[in-house]
Short mmCIF file of N, CA, C and O in Angstrom, two decimals:
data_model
loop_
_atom_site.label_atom_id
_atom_site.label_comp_id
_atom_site.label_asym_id
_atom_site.label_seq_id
_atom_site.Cartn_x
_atom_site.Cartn_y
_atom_site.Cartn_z
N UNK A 1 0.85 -1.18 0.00
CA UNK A 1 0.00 0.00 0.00
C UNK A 1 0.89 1.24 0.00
O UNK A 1 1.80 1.38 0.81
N UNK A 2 0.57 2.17 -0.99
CA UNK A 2 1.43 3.24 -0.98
C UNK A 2 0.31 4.67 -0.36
O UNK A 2 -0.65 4.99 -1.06
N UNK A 3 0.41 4.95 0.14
CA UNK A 3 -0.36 6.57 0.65
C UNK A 3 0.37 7.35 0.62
O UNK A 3 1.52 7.08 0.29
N UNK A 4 0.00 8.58 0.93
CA UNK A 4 0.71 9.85 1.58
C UNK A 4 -0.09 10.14 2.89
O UNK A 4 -1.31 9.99 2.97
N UNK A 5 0.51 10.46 3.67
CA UNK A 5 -0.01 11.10 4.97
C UNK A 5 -1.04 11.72 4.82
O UNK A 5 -2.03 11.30 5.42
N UNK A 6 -1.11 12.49 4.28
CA UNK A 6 -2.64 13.21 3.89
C UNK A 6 -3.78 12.58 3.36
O UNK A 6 -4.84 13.19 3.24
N UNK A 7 -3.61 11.28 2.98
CA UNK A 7 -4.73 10.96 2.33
C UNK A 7 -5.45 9.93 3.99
O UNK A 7 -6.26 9.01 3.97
N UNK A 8 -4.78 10.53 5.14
CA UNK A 8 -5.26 9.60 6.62
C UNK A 8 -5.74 11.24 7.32
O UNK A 8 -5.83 11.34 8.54
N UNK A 9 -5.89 11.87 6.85
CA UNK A 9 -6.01 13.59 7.46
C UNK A 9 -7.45 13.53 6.69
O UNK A 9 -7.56 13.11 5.54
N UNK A 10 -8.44 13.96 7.42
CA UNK A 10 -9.79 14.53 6.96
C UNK A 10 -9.81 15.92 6.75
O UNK A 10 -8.82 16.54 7.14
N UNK A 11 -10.85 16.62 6.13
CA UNK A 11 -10.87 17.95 5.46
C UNK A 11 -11.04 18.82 7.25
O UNK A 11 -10.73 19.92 7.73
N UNK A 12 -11.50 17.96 7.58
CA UNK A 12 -11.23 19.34 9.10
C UNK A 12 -9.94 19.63 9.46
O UNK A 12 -9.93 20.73 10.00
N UNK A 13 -8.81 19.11 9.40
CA UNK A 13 -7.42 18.37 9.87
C UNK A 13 -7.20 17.79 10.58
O UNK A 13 -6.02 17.96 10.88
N UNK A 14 -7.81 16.82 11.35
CA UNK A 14 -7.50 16.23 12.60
C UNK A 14 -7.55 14.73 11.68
O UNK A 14 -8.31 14.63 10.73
N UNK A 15 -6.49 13.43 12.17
CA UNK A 15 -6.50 12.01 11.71
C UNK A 15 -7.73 11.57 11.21
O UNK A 15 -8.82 12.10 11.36
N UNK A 16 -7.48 10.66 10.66
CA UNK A 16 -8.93 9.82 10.23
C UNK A 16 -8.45 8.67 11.23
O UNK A 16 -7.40 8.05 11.09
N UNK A 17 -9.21 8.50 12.07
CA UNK A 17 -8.92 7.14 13.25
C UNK A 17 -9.50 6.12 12.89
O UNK A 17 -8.85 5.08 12.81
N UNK A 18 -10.80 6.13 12.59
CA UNK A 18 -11.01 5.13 12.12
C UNK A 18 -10.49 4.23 10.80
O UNK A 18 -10.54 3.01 10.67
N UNK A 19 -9.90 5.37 9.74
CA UNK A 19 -8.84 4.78 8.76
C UNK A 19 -8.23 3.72 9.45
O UNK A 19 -8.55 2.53 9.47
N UNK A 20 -7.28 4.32 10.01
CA UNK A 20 -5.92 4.10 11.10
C UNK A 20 -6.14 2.53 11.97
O UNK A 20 -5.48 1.49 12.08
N UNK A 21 -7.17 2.93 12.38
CA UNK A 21 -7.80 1.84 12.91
C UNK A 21 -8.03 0.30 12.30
O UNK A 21 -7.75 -0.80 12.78
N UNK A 22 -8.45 0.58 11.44
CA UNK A 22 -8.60 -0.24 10.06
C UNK A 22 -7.16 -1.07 9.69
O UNK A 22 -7.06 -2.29 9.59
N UNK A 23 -6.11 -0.10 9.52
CA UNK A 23 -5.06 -0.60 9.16
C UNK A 23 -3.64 -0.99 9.70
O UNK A 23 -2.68 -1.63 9.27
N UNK A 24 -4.06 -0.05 11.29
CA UNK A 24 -3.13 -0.59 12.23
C UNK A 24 -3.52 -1.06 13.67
O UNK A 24 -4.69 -0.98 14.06
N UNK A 25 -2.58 -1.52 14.41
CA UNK A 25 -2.81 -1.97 15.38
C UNK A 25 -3.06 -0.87 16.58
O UNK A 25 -2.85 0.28 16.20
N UNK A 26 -3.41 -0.97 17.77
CA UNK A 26 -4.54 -0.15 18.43
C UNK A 26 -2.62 1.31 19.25
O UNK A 26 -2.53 2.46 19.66
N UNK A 27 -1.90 0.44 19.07
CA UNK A 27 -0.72 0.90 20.02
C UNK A 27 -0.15 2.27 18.94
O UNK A 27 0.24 3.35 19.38
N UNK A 28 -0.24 1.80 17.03
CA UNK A 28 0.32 2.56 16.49
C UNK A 28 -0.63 3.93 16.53
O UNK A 28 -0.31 5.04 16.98
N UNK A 29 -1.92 3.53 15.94
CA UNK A 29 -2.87 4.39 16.35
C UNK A 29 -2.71 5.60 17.20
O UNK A 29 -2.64 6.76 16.78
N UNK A 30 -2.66 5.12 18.74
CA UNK A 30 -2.00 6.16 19.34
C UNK A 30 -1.61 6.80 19.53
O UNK A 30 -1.91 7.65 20.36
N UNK A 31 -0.27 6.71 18.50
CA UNK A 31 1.12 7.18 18.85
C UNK A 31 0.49 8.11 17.28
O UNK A 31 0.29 9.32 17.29
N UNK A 32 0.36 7.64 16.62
CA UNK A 32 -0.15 8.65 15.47
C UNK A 32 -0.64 9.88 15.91
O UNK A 32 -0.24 11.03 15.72
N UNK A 33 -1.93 9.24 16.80
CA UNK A 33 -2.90 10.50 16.96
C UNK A 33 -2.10 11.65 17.66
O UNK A 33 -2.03 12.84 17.36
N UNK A 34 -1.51 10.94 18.68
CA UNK A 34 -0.47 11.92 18.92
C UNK A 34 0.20 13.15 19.01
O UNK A 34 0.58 13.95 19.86
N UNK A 35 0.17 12.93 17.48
CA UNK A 35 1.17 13.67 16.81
C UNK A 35 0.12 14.37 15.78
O UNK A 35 -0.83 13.80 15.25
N UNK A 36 0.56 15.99 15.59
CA UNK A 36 -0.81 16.82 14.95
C UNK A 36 -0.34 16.81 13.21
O UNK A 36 0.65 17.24 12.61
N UNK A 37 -1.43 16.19 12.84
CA UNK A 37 -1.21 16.23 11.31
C UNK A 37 -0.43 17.84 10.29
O UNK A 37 -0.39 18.95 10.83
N UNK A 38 -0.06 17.67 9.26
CA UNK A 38 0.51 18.83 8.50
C UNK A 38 -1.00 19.39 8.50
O UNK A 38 -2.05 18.75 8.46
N UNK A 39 -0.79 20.77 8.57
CA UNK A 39 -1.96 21.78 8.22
C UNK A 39 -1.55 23.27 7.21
O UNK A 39 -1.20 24.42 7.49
N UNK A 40 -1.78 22.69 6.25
CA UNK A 40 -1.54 23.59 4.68
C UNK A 40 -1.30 25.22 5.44
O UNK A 40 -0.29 25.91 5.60
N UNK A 41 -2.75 25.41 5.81
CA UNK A 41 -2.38 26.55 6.86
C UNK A 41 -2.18 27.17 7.56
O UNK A 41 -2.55 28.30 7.87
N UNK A 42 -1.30 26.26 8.05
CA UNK A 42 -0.35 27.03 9.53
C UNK A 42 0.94 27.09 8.71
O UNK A 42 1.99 26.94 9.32
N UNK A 43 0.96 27.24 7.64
CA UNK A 43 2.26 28.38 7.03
C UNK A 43 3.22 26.71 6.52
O UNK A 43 2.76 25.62 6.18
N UNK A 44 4.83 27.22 6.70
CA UNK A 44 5.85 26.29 6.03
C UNK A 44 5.80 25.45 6.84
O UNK A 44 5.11 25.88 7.76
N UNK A 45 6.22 24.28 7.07
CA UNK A 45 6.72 22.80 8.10
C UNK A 45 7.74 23.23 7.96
O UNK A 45 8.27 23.75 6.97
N UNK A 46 8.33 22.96 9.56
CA UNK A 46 9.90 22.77 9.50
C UNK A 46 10.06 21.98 10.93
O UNK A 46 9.13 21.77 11.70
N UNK A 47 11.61 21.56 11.14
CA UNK A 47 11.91 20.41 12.08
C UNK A 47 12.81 21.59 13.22
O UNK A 47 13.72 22.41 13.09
N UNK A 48 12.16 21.22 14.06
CA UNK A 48 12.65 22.03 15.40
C UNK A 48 13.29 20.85 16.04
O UNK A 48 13.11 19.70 15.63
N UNK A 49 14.30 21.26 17.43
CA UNK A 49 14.95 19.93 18.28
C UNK A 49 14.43 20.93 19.38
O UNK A 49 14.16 22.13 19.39
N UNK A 50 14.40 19.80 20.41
CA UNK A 50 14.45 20.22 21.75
C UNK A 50 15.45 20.66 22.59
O UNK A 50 16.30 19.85 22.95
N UNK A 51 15.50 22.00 23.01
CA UNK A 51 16.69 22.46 24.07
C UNK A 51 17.48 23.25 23.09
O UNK A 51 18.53 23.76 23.48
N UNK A 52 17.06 23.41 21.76
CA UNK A 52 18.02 23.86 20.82
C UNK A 52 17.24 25.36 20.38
O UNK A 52 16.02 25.49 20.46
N UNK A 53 17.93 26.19 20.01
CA UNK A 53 16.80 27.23 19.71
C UNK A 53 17.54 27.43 18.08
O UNK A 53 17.26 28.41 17.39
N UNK A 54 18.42 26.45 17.66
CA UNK A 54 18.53 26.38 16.42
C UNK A 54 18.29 25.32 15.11
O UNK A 54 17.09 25.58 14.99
N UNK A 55 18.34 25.10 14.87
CA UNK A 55 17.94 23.45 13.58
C UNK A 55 19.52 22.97 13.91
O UNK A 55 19.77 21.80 13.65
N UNK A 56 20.53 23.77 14.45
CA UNK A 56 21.44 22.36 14.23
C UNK A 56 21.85 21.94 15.65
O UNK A 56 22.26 22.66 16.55
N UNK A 57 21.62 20.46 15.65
CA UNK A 57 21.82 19.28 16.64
C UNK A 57 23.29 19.08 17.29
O UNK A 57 23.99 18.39 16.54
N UNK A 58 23.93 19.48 18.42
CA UNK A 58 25.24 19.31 18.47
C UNK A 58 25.61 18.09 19.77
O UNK A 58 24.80 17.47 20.46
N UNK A 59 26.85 18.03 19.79
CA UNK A 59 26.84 16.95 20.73
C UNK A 59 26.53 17.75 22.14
O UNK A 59 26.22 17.14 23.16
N UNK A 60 26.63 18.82 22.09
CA UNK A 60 26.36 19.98 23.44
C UNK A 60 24.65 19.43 23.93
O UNK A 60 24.31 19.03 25.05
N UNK A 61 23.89 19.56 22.85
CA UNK A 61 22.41 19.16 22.86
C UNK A 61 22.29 18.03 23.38
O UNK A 61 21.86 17.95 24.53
N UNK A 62 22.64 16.94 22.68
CA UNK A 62 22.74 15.61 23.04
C UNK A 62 23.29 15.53 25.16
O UNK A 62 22.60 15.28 26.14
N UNK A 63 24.43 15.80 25.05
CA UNK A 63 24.84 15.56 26.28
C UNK A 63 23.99 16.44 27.21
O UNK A 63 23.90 15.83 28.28
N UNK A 64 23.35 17.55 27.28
CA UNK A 64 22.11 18.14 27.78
C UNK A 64 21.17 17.24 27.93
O UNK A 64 20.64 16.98 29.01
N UNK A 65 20.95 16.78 26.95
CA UNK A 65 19.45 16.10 26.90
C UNK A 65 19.53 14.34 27.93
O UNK A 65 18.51 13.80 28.34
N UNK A 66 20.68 13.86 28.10
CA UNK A 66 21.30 12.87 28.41
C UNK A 66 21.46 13.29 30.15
O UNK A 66 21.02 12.38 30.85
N UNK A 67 22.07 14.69 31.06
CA UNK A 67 22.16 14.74 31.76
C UNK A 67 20.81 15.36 32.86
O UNK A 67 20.69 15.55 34.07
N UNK A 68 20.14 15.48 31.91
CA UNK A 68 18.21 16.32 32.36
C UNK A 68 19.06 17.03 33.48
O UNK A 68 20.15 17.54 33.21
N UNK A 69 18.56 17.05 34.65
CA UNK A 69 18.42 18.22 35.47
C UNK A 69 20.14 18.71 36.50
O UNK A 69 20.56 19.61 37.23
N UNK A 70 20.65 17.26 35.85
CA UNK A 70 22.12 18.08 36.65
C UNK A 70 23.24 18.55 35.69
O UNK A 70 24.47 18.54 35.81
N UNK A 71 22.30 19.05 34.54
CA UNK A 71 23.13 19.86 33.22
C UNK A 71 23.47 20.87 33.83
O UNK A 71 22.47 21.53 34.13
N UNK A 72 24.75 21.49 34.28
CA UNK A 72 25.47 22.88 34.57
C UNK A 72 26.08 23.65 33.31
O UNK A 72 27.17 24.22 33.40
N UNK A 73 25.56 23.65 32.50
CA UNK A 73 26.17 24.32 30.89
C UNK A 73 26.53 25.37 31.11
O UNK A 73 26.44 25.94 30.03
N UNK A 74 27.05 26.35 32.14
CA UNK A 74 27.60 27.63 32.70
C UNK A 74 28.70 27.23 32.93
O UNK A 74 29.74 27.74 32.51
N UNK A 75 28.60 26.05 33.78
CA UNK A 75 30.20 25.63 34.34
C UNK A 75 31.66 25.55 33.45
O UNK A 75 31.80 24.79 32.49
N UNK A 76 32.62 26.39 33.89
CA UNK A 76 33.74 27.00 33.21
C UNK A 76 34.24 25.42 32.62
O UNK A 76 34.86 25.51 31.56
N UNK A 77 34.13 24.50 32.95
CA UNK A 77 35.00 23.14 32.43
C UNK A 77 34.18 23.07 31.37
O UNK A 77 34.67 23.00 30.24
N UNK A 78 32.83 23.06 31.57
CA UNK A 78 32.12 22.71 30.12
C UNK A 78 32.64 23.70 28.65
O UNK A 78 32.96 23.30 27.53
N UNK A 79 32.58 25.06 29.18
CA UNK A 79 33.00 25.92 28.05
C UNK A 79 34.28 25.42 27.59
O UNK A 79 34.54 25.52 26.39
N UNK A 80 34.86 25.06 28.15
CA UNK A 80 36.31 24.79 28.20
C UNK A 80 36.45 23.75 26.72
O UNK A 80 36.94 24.04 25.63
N UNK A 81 35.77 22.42 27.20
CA UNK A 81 34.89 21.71 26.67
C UNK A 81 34.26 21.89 25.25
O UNK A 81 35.01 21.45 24.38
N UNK A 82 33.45 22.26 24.92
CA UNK A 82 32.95 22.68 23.77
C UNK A 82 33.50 23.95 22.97
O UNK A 82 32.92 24.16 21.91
N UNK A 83 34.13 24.49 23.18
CA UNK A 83 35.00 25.01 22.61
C UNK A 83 36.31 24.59 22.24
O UNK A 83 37.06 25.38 21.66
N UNK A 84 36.72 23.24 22.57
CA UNK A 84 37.86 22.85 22.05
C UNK A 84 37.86 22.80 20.48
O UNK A 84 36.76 22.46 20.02
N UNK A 85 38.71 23.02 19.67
CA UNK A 85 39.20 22.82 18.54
C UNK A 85 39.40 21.27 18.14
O UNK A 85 39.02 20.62 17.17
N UNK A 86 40.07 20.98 19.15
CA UNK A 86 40.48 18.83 18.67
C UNK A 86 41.77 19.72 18.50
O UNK A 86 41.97 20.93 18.36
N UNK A 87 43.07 17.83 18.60
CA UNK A 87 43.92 18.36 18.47
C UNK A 87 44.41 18.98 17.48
O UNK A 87 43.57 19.47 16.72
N UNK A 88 45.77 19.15 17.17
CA UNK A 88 46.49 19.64 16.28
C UNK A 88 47.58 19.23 15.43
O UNK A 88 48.07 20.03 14.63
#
């Protein structure tokens, strides 16, 4: 079966569940609904990250996202840290 995403989106924009339903199992469903379909008009799509206030993903992000609440990203060793060059 080939689709596009949109052809599981009804003219209101919200999923077609019962499609969904039809063709997947009750867990994927879910996880679909989830998640808010493309909507023509709410302007361009684009891919945001979390903790990032830019599109690009660094290992700074990663190791943030890895340490949740005892991230100190002020702390002078970290700058130290992410600002290295690598050697020479």
């Amino acid at each position: 079966m080939e689709e596009k995403v949109s052809s599981f989106v009804r003219n209101d924009g919200n999923w077609n569940s019962a499609l969904l339903h039809h063709l997947l199992i009750e867990e994927v469903v879910e996880y679909i609904i989830d998640i808010h379909p493309f909507m023509p008009m709410a302007g361009i799509d684009s891919t945001t990250l979390a903790m990032e206030t830019s599109t690009v993903f660094t290992m700074k992000t990663a190791y943030a996202l890895l340490q949740g609440d005892t991230w100190a990203p002020n702390d002078l060793t970290w700058s130290k840290i992410w600002s290295w060059e690598g050697a020479t």
